[in-house]
Coordinates of C-alpha atoms and ligand atoms in Angstrom, one line a residue:
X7 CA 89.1 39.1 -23.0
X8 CA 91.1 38.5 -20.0
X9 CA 91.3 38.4 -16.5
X10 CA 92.9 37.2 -13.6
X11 CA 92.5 33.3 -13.1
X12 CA 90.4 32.7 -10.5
X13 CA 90.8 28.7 -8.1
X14 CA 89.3 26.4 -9.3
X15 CA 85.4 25.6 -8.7
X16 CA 84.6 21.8 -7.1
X17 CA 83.8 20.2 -10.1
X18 CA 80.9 17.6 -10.1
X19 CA 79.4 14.9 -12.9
X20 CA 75.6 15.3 -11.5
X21 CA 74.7 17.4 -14.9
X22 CA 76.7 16.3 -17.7
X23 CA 77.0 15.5 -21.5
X24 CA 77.8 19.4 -22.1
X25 CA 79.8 20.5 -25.6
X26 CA 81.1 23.9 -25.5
X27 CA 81.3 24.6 -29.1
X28 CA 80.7 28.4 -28.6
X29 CA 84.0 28.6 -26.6
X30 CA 86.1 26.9 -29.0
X31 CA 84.9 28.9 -31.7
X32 CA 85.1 31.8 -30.3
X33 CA 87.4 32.2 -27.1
X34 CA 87.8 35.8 -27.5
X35 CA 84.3 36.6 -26.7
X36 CA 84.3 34.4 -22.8
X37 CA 86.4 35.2 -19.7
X38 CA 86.8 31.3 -18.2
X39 CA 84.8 31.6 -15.2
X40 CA 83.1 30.4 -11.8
X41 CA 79.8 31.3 -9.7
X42 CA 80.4 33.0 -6.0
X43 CA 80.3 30.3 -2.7
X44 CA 76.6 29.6 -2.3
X45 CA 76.2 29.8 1.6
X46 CA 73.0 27.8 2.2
X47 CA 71.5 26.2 -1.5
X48 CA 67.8 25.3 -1.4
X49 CA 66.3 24.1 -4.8
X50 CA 63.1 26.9 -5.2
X51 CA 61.8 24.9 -8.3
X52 CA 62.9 22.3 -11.1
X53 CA 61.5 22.1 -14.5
X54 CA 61.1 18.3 -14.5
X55 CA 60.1 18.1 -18.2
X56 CA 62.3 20.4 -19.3
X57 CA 64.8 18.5 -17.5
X58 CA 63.9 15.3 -19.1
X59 CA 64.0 16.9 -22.2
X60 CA 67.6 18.1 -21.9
X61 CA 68.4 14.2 -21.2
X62 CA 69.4 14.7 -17.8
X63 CA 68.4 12.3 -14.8
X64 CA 65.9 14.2 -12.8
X65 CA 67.1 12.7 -9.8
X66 CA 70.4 14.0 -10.1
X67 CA 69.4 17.6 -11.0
X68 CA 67.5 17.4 -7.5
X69 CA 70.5 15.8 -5.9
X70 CA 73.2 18.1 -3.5
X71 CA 75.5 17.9 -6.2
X72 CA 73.3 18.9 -9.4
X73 CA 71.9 21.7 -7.4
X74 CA 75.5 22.5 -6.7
X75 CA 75.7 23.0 -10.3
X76 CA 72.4 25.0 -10.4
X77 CA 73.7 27.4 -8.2
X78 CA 77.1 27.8 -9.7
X79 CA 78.3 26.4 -6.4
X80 CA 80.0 23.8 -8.2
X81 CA 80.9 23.6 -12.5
X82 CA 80.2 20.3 -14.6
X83 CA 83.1 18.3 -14.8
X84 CA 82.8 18.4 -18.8
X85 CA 82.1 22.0 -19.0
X86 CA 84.1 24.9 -19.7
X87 CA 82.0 27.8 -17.7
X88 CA 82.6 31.3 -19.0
X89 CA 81.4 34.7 -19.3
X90 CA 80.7 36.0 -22.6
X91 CA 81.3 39.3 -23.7
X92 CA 79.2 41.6 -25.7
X93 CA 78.4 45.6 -26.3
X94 CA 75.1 47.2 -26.7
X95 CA 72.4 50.2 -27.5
X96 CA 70.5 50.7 -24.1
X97 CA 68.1 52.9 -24.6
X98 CA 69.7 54.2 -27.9
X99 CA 73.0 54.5 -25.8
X100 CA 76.1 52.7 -27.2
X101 CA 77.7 50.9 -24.0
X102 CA 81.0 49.3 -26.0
X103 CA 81.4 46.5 -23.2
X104 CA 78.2 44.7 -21.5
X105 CA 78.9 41.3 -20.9
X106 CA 77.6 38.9 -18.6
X107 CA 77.7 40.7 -15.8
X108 CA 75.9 38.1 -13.2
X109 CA 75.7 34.9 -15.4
X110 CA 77.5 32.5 -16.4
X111 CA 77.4 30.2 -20.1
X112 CA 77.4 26.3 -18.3
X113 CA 77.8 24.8 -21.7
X114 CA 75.6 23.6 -23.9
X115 CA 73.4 20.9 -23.8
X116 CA 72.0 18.5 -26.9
X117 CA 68.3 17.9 -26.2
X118 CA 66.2 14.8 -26.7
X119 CA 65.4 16.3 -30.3
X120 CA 69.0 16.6 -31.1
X121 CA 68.9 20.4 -30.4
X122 CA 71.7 22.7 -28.8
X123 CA 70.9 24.4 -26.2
X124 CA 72.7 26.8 -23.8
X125 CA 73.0 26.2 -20.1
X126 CA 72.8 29.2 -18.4
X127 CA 73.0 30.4 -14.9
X128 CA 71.7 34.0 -13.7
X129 CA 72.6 35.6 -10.5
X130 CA 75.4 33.7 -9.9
X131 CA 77.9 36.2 -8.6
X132 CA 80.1 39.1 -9.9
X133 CA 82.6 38.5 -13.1
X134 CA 84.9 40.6 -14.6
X135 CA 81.7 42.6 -16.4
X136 CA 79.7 43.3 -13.5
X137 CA 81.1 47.2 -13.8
X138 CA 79.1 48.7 -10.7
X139 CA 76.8 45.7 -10.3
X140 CA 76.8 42.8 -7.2
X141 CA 76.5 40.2 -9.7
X142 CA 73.7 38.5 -7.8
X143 CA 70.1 38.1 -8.1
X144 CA 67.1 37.5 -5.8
X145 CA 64.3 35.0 -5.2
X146 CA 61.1 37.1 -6.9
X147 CA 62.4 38.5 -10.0
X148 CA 64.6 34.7 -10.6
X149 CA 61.0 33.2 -10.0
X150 CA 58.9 35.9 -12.0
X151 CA 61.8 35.1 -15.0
X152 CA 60.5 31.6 -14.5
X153 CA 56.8 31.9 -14.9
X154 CA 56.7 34.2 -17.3
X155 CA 59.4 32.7 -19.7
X156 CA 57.5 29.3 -19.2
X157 CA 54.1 31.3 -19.7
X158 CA 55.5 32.5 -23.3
X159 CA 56.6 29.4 -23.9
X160 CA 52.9 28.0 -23.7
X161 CA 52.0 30.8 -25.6
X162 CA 53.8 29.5 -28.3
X163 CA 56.0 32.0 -28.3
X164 CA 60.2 31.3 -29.3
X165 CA 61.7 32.2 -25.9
X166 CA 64.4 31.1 -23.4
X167 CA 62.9 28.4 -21.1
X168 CA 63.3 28.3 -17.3
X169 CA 65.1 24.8 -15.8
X170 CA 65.4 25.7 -11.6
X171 CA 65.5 28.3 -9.2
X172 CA 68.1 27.4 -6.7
X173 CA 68.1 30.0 -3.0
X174 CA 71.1 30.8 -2.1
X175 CA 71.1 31.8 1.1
X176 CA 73.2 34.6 0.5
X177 CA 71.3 38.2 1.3
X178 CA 71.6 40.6 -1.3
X179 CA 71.1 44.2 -1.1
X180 CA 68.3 45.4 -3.4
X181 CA 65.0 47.6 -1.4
X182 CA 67.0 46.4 2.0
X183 CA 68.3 42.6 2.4
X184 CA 66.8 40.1 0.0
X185 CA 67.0 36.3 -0.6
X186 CA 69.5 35.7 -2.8
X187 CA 68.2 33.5 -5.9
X188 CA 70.5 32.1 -9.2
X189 CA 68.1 31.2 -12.1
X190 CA 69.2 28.4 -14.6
X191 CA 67.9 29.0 -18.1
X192 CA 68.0 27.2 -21.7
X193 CA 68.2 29.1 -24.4
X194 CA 68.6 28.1 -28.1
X195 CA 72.2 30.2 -27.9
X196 CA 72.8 33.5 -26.0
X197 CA 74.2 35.2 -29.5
X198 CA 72.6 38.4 -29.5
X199 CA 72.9 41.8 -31.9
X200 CA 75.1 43.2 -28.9
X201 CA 77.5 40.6 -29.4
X202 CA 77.7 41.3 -33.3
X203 CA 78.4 45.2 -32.2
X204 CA 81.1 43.9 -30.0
X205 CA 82.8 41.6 -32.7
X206 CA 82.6 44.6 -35.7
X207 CA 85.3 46.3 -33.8
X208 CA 87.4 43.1 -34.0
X209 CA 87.9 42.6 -37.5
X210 CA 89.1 39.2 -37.3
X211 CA 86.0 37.8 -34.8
X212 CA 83.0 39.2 -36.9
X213 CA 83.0 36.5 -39.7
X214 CA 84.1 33.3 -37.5
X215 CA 81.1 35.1 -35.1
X216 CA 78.8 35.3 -38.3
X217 CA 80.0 31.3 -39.7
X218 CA 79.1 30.0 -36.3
X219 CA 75.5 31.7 -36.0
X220 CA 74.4 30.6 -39.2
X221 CA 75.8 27.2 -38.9
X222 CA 73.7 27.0 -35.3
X223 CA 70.9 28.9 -36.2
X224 CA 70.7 28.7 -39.9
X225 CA 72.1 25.7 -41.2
X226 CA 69.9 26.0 -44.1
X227 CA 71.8 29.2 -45.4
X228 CA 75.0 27.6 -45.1
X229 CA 75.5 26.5 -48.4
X230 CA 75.2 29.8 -49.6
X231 CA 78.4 31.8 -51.2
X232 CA 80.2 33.6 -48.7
X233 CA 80.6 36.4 -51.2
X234 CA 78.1 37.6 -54.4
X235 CA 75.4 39.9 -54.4
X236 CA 72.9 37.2 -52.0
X237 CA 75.5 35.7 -50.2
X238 CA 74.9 34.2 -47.0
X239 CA 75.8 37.2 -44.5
X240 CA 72.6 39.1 -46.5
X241 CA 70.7 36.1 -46.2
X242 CA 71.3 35.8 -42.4
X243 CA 70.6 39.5 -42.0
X244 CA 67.0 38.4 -44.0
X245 CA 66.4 35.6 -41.6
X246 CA 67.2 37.4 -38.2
X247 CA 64.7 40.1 -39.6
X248 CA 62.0 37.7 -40.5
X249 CA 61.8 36.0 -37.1
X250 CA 62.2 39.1 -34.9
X251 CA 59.2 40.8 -37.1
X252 CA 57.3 36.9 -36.3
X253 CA 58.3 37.1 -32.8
X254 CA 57.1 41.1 -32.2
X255 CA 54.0 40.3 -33.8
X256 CA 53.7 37.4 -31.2
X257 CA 54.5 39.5 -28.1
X258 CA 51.6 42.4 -29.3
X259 CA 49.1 39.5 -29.5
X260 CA 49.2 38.5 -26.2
X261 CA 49.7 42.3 -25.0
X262 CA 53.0 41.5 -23.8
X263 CA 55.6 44.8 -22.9
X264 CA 59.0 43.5 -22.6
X265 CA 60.6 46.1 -21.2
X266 CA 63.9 46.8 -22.5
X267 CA 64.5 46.1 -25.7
X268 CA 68.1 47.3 -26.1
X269 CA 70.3 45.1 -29.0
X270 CA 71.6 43.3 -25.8
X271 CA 68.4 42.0 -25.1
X272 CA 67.5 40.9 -29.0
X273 CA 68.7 37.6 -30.0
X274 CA 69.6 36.1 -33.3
X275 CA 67.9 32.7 -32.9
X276 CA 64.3 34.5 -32.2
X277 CA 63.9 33.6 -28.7
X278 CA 62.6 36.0 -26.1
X279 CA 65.3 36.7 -23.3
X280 CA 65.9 38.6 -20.3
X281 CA 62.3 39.2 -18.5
X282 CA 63.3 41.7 -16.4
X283 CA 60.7 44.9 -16.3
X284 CA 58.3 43.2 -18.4
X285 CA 55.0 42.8 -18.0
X286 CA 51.2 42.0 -19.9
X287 CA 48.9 44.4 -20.4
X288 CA 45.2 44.5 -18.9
X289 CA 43.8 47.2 -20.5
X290 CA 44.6 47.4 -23.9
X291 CA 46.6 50.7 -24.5
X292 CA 49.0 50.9 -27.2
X293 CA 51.0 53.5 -24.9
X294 CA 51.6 51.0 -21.9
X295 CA 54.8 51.0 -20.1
X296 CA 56.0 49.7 -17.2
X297 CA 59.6 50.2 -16.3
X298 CA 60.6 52.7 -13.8
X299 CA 63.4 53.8 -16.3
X300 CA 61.7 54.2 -19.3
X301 CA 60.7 57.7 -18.8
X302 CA 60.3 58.5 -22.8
X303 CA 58.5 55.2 -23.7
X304 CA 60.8 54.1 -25.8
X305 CA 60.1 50.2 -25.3
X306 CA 55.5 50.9 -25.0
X307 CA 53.8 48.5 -25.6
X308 CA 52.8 50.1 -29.3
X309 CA 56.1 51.0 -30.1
X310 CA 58.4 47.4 -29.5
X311 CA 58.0 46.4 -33.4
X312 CA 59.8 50.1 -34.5
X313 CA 62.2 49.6 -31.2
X314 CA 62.7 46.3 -32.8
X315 CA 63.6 47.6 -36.4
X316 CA 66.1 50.4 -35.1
X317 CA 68.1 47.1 -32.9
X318 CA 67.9 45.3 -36.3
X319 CA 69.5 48.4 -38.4
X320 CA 72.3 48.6 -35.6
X321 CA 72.7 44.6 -36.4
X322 CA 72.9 45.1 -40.4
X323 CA 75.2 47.7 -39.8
X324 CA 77.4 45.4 -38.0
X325 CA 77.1 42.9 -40.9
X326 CA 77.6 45.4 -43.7
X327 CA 81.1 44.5 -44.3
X328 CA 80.5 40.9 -44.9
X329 CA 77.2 41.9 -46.9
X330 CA 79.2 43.3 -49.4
X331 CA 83.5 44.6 -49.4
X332 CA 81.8 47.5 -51.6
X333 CA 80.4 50.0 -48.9
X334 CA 77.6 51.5 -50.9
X335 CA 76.6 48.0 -52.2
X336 CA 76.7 47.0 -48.4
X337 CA 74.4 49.4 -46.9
X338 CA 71.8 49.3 -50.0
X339 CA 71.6 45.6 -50.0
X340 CA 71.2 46.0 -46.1
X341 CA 68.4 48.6 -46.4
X342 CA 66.2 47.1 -48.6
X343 CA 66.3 44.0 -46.2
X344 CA 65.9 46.2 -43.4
X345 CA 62.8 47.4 -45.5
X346 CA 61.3 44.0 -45.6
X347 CA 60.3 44.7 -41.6
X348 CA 57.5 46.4 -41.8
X349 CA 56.0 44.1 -44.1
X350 CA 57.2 40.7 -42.5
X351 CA 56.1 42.5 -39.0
X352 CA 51.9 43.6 -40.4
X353 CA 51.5 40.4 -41.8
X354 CA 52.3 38.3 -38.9
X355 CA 50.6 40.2 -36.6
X356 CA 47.6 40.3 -39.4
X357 CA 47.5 37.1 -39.5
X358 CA 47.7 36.3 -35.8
X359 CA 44.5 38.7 -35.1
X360 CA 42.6 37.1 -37.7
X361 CA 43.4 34.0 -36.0
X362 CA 42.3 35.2 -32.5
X363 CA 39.3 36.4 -34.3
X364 CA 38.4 32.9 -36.0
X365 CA 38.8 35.4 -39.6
X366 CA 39.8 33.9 -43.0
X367 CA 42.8 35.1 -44.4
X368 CA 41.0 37.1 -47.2
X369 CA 39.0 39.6 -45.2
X370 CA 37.1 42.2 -47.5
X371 CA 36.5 44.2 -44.7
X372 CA 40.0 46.5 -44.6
X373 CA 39.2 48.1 -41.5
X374 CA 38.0 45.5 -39.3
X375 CA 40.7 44.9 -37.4
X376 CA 41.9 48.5 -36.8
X377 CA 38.6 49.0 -35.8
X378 CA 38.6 46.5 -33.0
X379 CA 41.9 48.2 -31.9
X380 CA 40.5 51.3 -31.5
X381 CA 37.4 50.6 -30.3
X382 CA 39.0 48.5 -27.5
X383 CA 41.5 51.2 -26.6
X384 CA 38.4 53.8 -26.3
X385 CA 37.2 51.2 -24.1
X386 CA 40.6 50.8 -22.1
X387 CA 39.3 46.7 -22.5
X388 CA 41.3 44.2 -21.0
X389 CA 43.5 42.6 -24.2
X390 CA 43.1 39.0 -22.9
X391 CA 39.5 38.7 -21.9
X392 CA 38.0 40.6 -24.8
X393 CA 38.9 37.5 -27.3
X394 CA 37.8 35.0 -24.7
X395 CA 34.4 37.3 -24.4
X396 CA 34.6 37.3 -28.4
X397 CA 34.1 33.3 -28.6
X398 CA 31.3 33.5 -25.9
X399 CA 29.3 35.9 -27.8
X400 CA 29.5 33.3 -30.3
X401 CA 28.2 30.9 -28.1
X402 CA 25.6 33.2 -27.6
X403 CA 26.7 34.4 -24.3
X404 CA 27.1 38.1 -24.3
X405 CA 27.5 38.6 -20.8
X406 CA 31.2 38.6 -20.8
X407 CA 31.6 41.3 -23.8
X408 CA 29.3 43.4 -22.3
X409 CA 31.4 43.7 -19.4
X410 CA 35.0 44.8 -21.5
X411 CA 33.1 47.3 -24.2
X412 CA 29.3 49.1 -23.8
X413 CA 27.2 47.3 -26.6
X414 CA 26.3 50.8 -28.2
X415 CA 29.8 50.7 -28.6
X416 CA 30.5 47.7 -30.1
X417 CA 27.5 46.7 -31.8
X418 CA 27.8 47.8 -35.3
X419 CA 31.8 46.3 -35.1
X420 CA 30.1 42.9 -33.8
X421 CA 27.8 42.9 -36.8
X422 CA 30.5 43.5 -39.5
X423 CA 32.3 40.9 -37.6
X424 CA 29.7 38.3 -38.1
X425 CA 29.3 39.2 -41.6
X426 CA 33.1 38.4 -42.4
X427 CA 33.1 35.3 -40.4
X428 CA 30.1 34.1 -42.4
X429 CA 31.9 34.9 -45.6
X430 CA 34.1 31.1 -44.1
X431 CA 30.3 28.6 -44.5
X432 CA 31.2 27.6 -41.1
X433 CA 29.4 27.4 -38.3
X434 CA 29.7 29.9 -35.6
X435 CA 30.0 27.3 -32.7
X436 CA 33.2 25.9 -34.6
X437 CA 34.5 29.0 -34.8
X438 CA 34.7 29.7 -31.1
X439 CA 36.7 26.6 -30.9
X440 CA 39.0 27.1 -32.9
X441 CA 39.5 30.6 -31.0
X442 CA 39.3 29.8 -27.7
X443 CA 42.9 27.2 -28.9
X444 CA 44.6 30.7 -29.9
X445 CA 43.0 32.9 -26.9
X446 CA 44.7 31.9 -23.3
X447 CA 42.3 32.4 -20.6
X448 CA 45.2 32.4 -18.4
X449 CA 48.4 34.8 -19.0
X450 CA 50.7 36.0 -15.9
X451 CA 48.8 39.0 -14.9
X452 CA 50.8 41.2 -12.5
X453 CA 48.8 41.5 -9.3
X454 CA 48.5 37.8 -9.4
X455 CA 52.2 37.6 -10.2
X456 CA 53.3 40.1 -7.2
X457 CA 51.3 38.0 -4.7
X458 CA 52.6 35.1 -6.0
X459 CA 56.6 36.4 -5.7
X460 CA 55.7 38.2 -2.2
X461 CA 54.2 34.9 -1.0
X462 CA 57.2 33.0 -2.1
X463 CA 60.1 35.3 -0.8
X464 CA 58.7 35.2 2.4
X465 CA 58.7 31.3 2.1
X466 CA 55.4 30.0 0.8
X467 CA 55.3 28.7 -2.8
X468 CA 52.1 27.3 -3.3
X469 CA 50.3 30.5 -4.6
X470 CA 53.4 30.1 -6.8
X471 CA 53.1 26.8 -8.8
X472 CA 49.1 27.3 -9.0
X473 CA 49.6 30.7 -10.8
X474 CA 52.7 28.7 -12.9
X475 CA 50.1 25.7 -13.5
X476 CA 47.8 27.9 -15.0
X477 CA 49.6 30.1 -17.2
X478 CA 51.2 26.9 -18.6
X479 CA 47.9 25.3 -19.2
X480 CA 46.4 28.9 -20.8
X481 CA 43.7 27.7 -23.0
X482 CA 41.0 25.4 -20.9
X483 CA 39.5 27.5 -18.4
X484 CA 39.4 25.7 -15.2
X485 CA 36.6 26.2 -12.1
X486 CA 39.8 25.9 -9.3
X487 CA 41.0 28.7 -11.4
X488 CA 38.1 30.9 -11.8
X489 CA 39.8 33.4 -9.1
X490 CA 42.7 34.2 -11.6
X491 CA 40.7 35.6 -14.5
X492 CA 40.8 39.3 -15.4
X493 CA 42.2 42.3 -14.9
X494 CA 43.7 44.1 -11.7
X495 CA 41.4 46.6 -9.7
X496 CA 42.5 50.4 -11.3
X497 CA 44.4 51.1 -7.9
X498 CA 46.9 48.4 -8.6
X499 CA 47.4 49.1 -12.1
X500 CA 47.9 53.0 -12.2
X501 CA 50.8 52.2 -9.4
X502 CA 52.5 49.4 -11.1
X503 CA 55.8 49.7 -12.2
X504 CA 58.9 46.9 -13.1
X505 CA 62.4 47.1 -12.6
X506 CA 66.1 46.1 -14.2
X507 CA 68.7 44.0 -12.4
X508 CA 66.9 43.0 -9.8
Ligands
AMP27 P1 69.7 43.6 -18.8 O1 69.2 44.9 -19.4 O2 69.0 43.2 -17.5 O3 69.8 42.5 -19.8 O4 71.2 43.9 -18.3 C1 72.1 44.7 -18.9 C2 73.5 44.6 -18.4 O5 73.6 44.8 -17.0 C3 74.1 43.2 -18.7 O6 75.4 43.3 -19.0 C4 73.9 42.5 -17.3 O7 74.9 41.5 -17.1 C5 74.2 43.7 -16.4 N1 73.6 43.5 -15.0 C6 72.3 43.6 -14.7 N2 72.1 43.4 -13.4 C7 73.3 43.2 -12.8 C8 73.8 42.9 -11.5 N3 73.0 42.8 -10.5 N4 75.1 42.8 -11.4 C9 76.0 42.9 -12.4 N5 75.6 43.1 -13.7 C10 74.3 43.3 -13.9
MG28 MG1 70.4 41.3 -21.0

C-alpha cells in the first residue's frame, strides 16, 4: 500500500515501550500514518486498570501529552503509527479494499502478563481508506464502544478492551453537528478474516500473514509442519473455528446481537470487535435485530453462529492453498474442519445454559433446555432476568419468575427442572449460588445506555460511570442499583434501532 507522505506528527514519550512487530512483518498491509489536528482535547474517560495493566504511568496517560497521544494529536516517539489494510464480505458483499478507514494501529504494547496487545485509536481522522467516509467519530457511540466492550469483558467474554475516550473538540457531521470523540482500544491483534481475503490475492503476503498469526496467536501450533496432511495452516484454520464457535456461544448467552458480523468484523484471536449497531436483548427472541441496515436479518440474534460459519468458510477458503498445494485435498481437509462448527458451537453454548441453569453436564432430560427456549420466547421473557428469577425460585422466592413467564406456563418446565437438578445430591440453596456467579444482574441495557450517552454528549457523565460501574460489577445485585434492573417499557423497545460509523 501506498500513499503520499504526510508531515510529520509532534512526537511525544508520555505512552511508550511500544514494538511494532506487525509492521515489520508485514509492511505491505499499513499505509505509515498520522491522526487529524485535535482542536480542543478533553480526556472523556481513562481505564486506570487497564492502563496499569498495559505498564503505563497513569499519570502520564492523564497528562497533556499522553492524551495527545490518545487523541492521535500527537504519535509515540517509539511507535510506527499506520493504517492497516484489509478486504471484506459486508453483508455477503465482497468489498476488495476496507482498511482502517478512521483508525489508526499505535503499536503494540506488552502487558504486565507478558502479553501483546495492540494500541489502537478510533475516530482519529481520514486515511487513505476512508473512501466516502470523514474519518472521525463522536462522543456517544466512542463511549457506548467503551461500556459495552468493558461490559463483555466482565462477562467473561474474549473481546477488545476500552483504554480512554479523549473529546476532540472538533464537530463532526452525523444527525447535525456532533462532538467529535477518538476511542483508544486494546486488542489482542486487529488480524481479522478480511485481512486473510486481502492477503490471498497477494501470493507472496498470505503465508508470512499466516506464520505471524500463529506465531501471536497460536504459538502452540507452531511447531507443526508447514506442509503434510495436518500441517499447521489446517491446524490454525481448526483453532480459529473452535474459538469463534466458544465466543458465539458466549454472545447468545448473554443475549447479545452484535450487529454486523461481516469477515471484517471477525477476528482470528477470538476477541469481540467493533461494537457498533449492537446491542442486548430484553425479550428473548431469537429473531432480534437492531441495525437500521440490516433489513434481511442476516446478523439476528438467532442467526450470528450460521453468520459466523459462512465468515469462517470465506476464511478457509483464503487458507486453502497453504492447507494443502493439491486443490481438492485443500478444500476437503478445509470442509470437514469447517464441519467441526456446528458441533464445537452446540456444545459450548450447551454447556453454558446448563451452567446458567446450575445443570450437570449429563442431563437425561434431552429437551429441557429447548424447552426453556421456547417457552421463554412464547413468553417474549426478558433473557437476563429470567435466570436471575430462576435462582430466586430456588430460594423460594417466586415472585420474580412469575413476573417474566405465567406459572401455568412454566410450571410443568419448573418441575422437570427440579428433578434434573436433584439428579446433582446438592442442595438447592447451593445451586442458586453458584448461578447467580454465571447470571449478571447487570448487562448494558439500551434505554439505560441511550440516557447514559444523551447525558454525556450534552456534558454530564455521571449517569455514565454509574451505568459503566454496574455493568462491570454484573453479578452482586446492589440496592443503589436497583433502578437499573430489567427491561425497557415496550414503547422504547419496538422503536429502537443502532447504527454503523457513527
Ligand atoms: P465497520 O463495519 O464499522 O467495522 O466499518 C467498515 C468499514 O468502514 C471499515 O473499513 C471502517 O474503517 C469504515 N468506516 C466506518 N466508519 C467510517 C468513517 N466515519 N469514516 C471512514 N471510514 C469509516
Ligand atoms: Mg470493522
Amino acid at each position: 500500500m501506498s500513499a503520499a507522505p504526510e508531515p510529520p506528527a509532534p512526537t511525544s514519550t508520555a505512552i511508550a515501550g511500544f514494538e511494532n512487530t506487525f509492521v515489520e512483518a508485514l509492511a505491505p498491509l499499513t499505509v505509515a500514518w498520522q491522526g487529524a489536528e485535535v482542536p480542543d482535547p478533553m480526556l472523556l474517560i481513562v481505564n486506570e486498570d487497564l492502563a496499569e495493566s498495559l505498564g503505563l504511568n497513569v499519570a502520564a496517560v492523564r497528562s497533556d501529552d499522553g492524551v495527545a497521544i490518545l487523541s492521535g494529536a500527537a504519535s509515540p516517539a517509539d511507535a510506527t503509527p499506520v493504517a492497516t489494510a484489509y478486504a471484506g464480505h459486508q453483508f455477503g458483499g465482497y468489498a476488495p479494499m476496507l482498511g482502517d478507514g478512521r483508525a489508526l494501529l499505535l503499536g503494540e504494547l506488552i502487558d504486565t502478563a507478558g502479553c501483546r496487545l495492540d494500541l489502537q485509536l478510533k475516530g482519529s481522522g481520514p486515511t487513505p481508506f476512508s473512501r466516502g467516509g470523514d474519518g472521525f467519530a463522536v462522543v456517544g457511540p466512542m463511549l457506548r464502544e467503551y461500556l459495552v466492550s468493558e461490559a463483555m469483558n466482565a462477562l467473561g467474554i474474549p473481546t477488545t478492551r476500552s483504554l480512554a475516550v479523549v473529546a476532540t473538540g472538533r464537530d463532526v457531521h452525523r444527525n447535525g453537528a456532533e462532538p467529535g470523540a477518538v476511542l483508544a482500544r486494546v486488542a489482542a491483534s486487529h488480524l481479522r478474516v478480511g485481512t486473510f481475503e486481502l492477503a490471498v490475492r497477494h501470493p507472496d503476503l498470505l503465508r508470512p500473514l499466516a506464520d505471524y498469526a500463529i506465531n501471536r496467536h497460536y504459538p502452540e501450533l507452531v511447531d507443526l509442519p508447514e506442509d503434510g496432511d495436518r500441517n499447521r495452516y489446517l491446524a490454525f484454520l481448526e483453532t480459529v473455528i473452535e474459538r469463534q464457535a466458544a465466543l458465539v456461544a458466549q454472545w447468545m448467552l448473554v443475549g447479545f446481537v452484535h450487529g454486523v458480523m461481516n469477515t471484517d468484523n471477525t477476528t482470528i484471536s477470538g476477541e469481540t470487535i467493533d461494537y457498533g449497531p449492537c446491542a442486548f436483548i430484553d425479550a428473548y427472541d431469537p429473531d432480534a435485530v437492531f441495525s437500521s441496515i440490516d433489513h434481511g436479518g442476516r446478523y439476528r440474534l438467532g442467526n450470528q453462529p450460521t453468520a459466523l460459519k459462512w465468515n469462517l468458510a470465506r476464511f478457509a477458503e483464503a487458507l486453502l492453498t497453504l492447507i494443502s498445494p493439491v486443490p481438492d485435498d485443500g478444500i476437503a481437509a478445509a470442509t470437514a474442519a469447517l464441519n467441526t462448527f456446528d458441533d464445537h458451537y452446540e456444545r459450548y453454548f450447551a454447556a453454558g445454559l446448563k451452567a446458567k441453569l446450575g445443570l450437570a453436564d449429563n442431563v437425561t432430560d434431552g429437551e429441557l433446555l429447548d424447552d426453556l427456549l421456547t417457552l421463554m420466547h412464547d413468553h417474549r421473557a426478558d433473557w437476563t432476568g429470567t435466570f436471575r428469577a430462576l435462582g430466586g425460585e430456588l430460594r423460594g422466592d417466586s415472585t420474580a419468575l412469575d413476573d417474566l413467564l405465567p406459572r401455568e406456563a412454566s410450571a410443568s418446565w419448573l418441575d422437570r427442572w427440579r428433578t434434573a437438578l436433584a439428579e446433582r445430591g446438592v442442595e438447592e440453596t447451593r445451586i442458586a449460588v453458584e448461578m447467580d456467579t454465571v447470571n449478571p444482574v447487570y448487562i448494558p441495557r439500551n434505554h439505560q445506555l441511550d440516557d447514559a450517552l444523551r447525558a454525556a454528549t450534552a456534558g454530564d457523565l455521571a449517569p455514565f460511570h454509574r451505568l459503566l460501574d454496574a455493568v462491570t460489577h454484573p453479578y452482586a445485585p446492589r440496592d443503589e442499583w436497583s433502578d437499573l434492573v430489567g427491561p425497557a417499557p415496550e414503547s422504547f423497545s419496538s422503536g429502537f434501532r443502532t447504527f454503523c460509523g457513527t
